[in-house]
Short mmCIF file of C-alpha atoms in Angstrom, two decimals:
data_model
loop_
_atom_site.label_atom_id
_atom_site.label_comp_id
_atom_site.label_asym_id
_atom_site.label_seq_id
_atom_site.Cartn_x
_atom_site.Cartn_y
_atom_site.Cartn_z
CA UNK W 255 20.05 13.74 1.73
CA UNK W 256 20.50 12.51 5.37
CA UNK W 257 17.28 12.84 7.72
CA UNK W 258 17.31 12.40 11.71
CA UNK W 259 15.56 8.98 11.46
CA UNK W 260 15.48 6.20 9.49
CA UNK W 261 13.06 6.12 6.79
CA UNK W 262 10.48 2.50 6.23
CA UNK W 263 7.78 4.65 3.51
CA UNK W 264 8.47 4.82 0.16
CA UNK W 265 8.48 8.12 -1.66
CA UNK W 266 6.47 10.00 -3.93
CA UNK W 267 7.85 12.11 -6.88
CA UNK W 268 5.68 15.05 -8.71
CA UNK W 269 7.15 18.10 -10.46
CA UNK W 270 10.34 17.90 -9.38
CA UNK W 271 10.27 17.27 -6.30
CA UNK W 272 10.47 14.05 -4.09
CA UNK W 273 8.36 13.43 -0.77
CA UNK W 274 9.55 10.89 1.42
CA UNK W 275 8.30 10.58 5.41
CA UNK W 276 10.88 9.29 8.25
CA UNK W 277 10.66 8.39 11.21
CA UNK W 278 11.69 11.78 12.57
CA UNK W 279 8.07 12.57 11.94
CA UNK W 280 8.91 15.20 8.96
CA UNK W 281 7.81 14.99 5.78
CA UNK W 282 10.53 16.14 3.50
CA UNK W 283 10.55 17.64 -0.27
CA UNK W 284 13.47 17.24 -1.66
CA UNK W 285 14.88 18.98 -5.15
CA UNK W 286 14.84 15.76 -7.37
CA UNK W 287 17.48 16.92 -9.38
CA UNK W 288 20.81 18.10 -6.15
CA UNK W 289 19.13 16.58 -3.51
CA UNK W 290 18.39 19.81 -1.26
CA UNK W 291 15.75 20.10 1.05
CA UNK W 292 13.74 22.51 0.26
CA UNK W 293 10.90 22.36 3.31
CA UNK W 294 10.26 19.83 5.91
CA UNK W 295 7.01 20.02 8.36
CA UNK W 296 6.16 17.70 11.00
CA UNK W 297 3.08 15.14 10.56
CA UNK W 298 4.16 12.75 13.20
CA UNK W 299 6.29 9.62 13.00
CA UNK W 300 5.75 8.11 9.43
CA UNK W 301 6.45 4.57 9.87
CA UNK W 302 5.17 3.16 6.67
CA UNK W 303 2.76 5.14 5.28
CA UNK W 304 4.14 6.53 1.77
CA UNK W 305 2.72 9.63 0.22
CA UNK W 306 -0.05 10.74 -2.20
CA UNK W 307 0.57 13.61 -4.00
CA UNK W 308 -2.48 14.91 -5.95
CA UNK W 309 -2.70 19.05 -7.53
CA UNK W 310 -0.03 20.01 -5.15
CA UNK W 311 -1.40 18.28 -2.01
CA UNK W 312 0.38 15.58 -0.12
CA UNK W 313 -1.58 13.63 1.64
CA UNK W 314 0.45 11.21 4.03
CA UNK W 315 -0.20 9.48 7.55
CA UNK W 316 1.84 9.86 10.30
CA UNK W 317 1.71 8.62 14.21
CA UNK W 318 -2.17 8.35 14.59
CA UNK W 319 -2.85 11.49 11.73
CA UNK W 320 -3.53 11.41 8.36
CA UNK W 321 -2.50 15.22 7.24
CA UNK W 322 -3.04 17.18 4.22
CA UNK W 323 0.24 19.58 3.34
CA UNK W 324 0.98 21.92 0.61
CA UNK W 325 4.22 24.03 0.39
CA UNK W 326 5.42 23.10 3.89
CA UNK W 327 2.13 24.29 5.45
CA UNK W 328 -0.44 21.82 7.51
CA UNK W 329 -3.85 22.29 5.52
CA UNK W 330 -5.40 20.10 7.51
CA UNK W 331 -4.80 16.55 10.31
CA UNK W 332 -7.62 13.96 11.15
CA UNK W 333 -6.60 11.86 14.44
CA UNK W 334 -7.26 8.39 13.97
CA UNK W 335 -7.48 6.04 17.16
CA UNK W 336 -4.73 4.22 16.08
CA UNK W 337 -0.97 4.40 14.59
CA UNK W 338 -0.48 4.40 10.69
CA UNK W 339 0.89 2.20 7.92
CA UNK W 340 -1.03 2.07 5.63
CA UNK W 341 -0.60 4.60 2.54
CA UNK W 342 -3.82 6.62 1.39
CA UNK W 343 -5.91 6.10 -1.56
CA UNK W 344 -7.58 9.82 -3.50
CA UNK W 345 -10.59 8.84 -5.33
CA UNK W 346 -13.15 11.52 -6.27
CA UNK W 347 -12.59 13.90 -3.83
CA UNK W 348 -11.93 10.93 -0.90
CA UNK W 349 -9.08 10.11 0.88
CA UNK W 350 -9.51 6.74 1.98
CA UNK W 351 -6.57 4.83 4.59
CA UNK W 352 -6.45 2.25 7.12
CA UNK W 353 -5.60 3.08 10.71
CA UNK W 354 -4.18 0.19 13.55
CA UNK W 355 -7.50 1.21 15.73
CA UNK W 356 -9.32 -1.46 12.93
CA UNK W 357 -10.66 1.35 10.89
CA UNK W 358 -10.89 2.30 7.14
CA UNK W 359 -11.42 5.92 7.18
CA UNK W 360 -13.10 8.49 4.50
CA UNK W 361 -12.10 11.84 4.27
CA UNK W 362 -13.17 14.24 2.51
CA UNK W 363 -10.10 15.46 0.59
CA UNK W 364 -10.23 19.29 0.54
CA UNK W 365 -10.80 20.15 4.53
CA UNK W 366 -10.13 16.24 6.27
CA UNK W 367 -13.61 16.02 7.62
CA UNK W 368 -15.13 12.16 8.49
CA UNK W 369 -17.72 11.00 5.46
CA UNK W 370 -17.79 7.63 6.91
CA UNK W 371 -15.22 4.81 8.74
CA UNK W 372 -15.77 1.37 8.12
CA UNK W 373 -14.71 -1.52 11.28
CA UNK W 374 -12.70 -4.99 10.82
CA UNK W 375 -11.83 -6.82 13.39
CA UNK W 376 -7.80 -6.31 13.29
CA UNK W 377 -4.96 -3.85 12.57
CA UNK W 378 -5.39 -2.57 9.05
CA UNK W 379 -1.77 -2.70 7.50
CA UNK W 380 -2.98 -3.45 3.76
CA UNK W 381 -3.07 0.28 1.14
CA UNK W 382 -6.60 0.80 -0.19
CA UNK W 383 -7.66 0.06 -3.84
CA UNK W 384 -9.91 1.98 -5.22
CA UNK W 385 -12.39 1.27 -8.55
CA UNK W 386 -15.48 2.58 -9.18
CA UNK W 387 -16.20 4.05 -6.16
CA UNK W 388 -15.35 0.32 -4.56
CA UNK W 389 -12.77 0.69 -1.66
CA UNK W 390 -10.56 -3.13 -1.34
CA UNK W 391 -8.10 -3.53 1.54
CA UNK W 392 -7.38 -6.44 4.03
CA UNK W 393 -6.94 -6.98 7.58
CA UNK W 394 -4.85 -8.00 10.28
CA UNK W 395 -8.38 -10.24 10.51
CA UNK W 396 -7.83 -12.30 7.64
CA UNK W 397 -10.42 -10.80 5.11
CA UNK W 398 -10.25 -8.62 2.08
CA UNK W 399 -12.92 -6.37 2.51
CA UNK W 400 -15.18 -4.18 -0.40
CA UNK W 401 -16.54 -1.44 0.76
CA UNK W 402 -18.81 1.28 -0.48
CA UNK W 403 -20.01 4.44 0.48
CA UNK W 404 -18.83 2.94 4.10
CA UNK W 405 -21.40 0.03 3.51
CA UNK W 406 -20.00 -4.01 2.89
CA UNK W 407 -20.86 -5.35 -0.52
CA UNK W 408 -18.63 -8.56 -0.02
CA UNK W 409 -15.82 -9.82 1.42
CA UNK W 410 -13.42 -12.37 1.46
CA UNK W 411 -11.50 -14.83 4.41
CA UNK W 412 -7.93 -16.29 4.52
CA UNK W 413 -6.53 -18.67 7.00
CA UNK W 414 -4.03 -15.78 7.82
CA UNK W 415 -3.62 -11.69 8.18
CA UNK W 416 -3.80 -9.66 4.97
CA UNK W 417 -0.87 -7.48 5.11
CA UNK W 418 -0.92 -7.28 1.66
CA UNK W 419 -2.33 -4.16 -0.48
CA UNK W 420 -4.61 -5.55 -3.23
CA UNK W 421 -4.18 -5.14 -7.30
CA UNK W 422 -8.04 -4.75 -9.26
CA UNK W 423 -8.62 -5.31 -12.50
CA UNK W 424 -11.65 -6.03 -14.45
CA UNK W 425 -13.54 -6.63 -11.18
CA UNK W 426 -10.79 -9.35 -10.15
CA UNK W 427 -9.13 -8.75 -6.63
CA UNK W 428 -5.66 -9.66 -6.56
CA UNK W 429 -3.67 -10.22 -3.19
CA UNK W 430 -1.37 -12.01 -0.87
CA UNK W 431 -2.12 -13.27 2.87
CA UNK W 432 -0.12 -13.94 5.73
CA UNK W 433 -1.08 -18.21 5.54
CA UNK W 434 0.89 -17.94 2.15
CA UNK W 435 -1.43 -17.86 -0.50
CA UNK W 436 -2.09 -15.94 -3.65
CA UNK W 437 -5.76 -15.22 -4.32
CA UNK W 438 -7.65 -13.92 -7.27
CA UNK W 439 -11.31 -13.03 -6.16
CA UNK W 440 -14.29 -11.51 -7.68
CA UNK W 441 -17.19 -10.11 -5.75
CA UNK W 442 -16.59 -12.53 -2.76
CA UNK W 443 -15.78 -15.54 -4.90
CA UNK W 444 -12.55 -17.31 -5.80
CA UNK W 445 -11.53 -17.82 -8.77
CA UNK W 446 -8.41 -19.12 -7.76
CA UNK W 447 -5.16 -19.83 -5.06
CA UNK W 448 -1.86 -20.42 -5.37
CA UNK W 449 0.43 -21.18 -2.40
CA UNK W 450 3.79 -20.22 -1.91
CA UNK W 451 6.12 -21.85 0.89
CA UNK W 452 5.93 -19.02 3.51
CA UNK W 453 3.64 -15.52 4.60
CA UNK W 454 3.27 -12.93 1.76
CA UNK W 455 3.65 -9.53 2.70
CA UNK W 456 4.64 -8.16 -0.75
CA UNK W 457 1.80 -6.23 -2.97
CA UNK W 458 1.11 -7.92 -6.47
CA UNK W 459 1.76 -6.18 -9.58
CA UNK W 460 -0.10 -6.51 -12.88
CA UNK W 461 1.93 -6.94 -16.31
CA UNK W 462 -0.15 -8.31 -19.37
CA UNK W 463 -1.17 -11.22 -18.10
CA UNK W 464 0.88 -11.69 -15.32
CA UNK W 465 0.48 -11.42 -12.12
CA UNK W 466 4.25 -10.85 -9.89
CA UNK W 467 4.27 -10.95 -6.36
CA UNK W 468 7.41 -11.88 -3.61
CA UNK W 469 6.73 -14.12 -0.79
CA UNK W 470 8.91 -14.73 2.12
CA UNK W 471 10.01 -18.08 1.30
CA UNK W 472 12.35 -15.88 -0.80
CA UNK W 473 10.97 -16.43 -4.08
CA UNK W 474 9.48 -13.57 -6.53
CA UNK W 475 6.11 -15.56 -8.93
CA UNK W 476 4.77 -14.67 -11.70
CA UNK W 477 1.12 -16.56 -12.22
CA UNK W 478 -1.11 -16.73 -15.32
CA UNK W 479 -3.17 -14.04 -13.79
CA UNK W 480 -6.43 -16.09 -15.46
CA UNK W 481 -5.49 -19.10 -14.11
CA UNK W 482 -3.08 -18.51 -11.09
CA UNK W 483 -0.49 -21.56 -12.57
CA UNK W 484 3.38 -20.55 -12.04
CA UNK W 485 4.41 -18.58 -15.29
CA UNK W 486 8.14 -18.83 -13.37
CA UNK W 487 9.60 -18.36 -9.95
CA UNK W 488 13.26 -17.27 -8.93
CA UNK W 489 14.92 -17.80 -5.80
CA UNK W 490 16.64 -14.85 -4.14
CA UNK W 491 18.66 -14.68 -1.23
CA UNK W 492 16.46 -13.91 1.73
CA UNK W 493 12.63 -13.41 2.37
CA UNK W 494 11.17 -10.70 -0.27
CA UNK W 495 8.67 -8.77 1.54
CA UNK W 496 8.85 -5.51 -0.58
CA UNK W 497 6.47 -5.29 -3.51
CA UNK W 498 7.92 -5.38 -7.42
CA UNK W 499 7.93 -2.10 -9.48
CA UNK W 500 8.44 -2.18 -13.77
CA UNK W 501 10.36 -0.19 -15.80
CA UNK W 502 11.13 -0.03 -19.45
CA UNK W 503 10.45 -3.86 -19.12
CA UNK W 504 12.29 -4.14 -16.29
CA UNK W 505 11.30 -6.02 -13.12
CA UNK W 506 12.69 -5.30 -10.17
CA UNK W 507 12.04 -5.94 -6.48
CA UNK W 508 14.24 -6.12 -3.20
CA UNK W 509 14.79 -8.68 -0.60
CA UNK W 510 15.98 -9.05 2.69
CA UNK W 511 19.29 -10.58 1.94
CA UNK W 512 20.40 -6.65 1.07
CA UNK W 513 20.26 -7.09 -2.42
CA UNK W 514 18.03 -4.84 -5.07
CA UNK W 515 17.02 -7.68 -7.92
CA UNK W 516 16.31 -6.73 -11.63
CA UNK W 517 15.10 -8.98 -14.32
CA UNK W 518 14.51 -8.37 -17.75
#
């Protein structure tokens, strides 16, 4: 299916249908199966932010909105004071996303009204993570934040911006920063760093008890997510800034050289 723009989100499948934001500023849904559109509605240029779909509900932001649509219909739109990359988090009835005004904002998921919004100190590019009730993203600042309830319970600095959209497990924080460095942290502390030979921008992925991340010195890792030694590292063509995805034991991950990459 051909839209008016070009298209920098990733999309979201549910029930048949695929959702997928461009640049245009519509949201499509698409028939998963031929391909045909079956309703578009504008939420304002969406320039990375990939949807959520949740019940029905796809949330998504756009421009300097994060909007709630159902069935090609608007439910609701919260205007941030800033543009939009990040993709939103639903966690109890909360939509939580980042917003370039240095904001992480919670909504409350059923009519977009403000619980709270939480302030860094730099463009918020890095997805939420949400566990527990704990909200983890980074900053354009440098730190990995946790947040709760919109109060700080720790957070975390790198020598360089966290682009990167953190992985949680068992109260471990998993992500990448912009000074090239892979960090494992829990509750403020490290546990440990591994560098890489350029910026990460790439989101890690957990798999047993690895951890696989791209950086753009054009390699893919996986670390001994206990440790964070090199399991094994291949070289692809160009910088990988996209994140890795599995499938029936499948890695696979893109680069800039062009080129989708599948191990496995």
């Amino acid at each position: 299916y051909g839209t008016e723009a070009f298209i920098s989100s990733s999309p979201a499948v549910s029930d048949g249908v695929v959702y997928v934001g461009a640049w245009d500023s519509n949201l499509y849904a698409l028939d998963s199966k031929s391909g045909d559109l079956l309703w578009k509605v504008n939420v304002g240029p969406v320039t990375g932010s990939s949807p959520l779909v949740s019940d029905g509900t796809v949330f998504i932001g756009g421009g300097h909105n994060i909007s709630a649509v159902r069935d090609s219909k608007i439910l609701w739109s919260y205007e941030t004071g800033g543009s939009i990359t990040s993709s939103p988090a639903l966690y109890n009835g909360t939509v939580y996303i980042g917003a370039w005004d240095k904001y992480l904002y919670a909504l409350d998921s059923a009519d977009g009204s403000l619980k709270w919004r939480f302030p860094t100190e730099g463009l918020i590019y890095s997805s939420p993570a949400v566990v527990d009730d704990v909200v983890y993203f980074g900053s354009y600042d440098g730190w990995l934040y946790a947040v709760s309830e919109g109060r700080l319970l720790w957070k975390y600095q790198t020598d360089g911006a966290v682009y990167s959209s953190p992985a949680v497990e068992d109260g471990v924080v998993y992500f990448g920063s912009a000074d090239g460095s892979v960090y494992a942290v829990r509750k403020g502390s490290l546990l440990w760093t591994f560098k890489t030979g350029d910026k990460i921008f790439s989101s890690p992925l957990i798999i047993d008890n690895a951890l696989l991340i791209g950086s753009n010195d054009g390699k893919v890792y996986a670390l001994d997510k206990k440790k964070g030694g090199s399991i094994w590292s291949f070289q692809l063509g160009d910088e990988v800034g996209s994140s890795p995805a599995v499938s029936d034991g499948r890695l696979y991950i893109g680069s800039r050289d062009k080129r989708l990459y599948a191990f496995g």
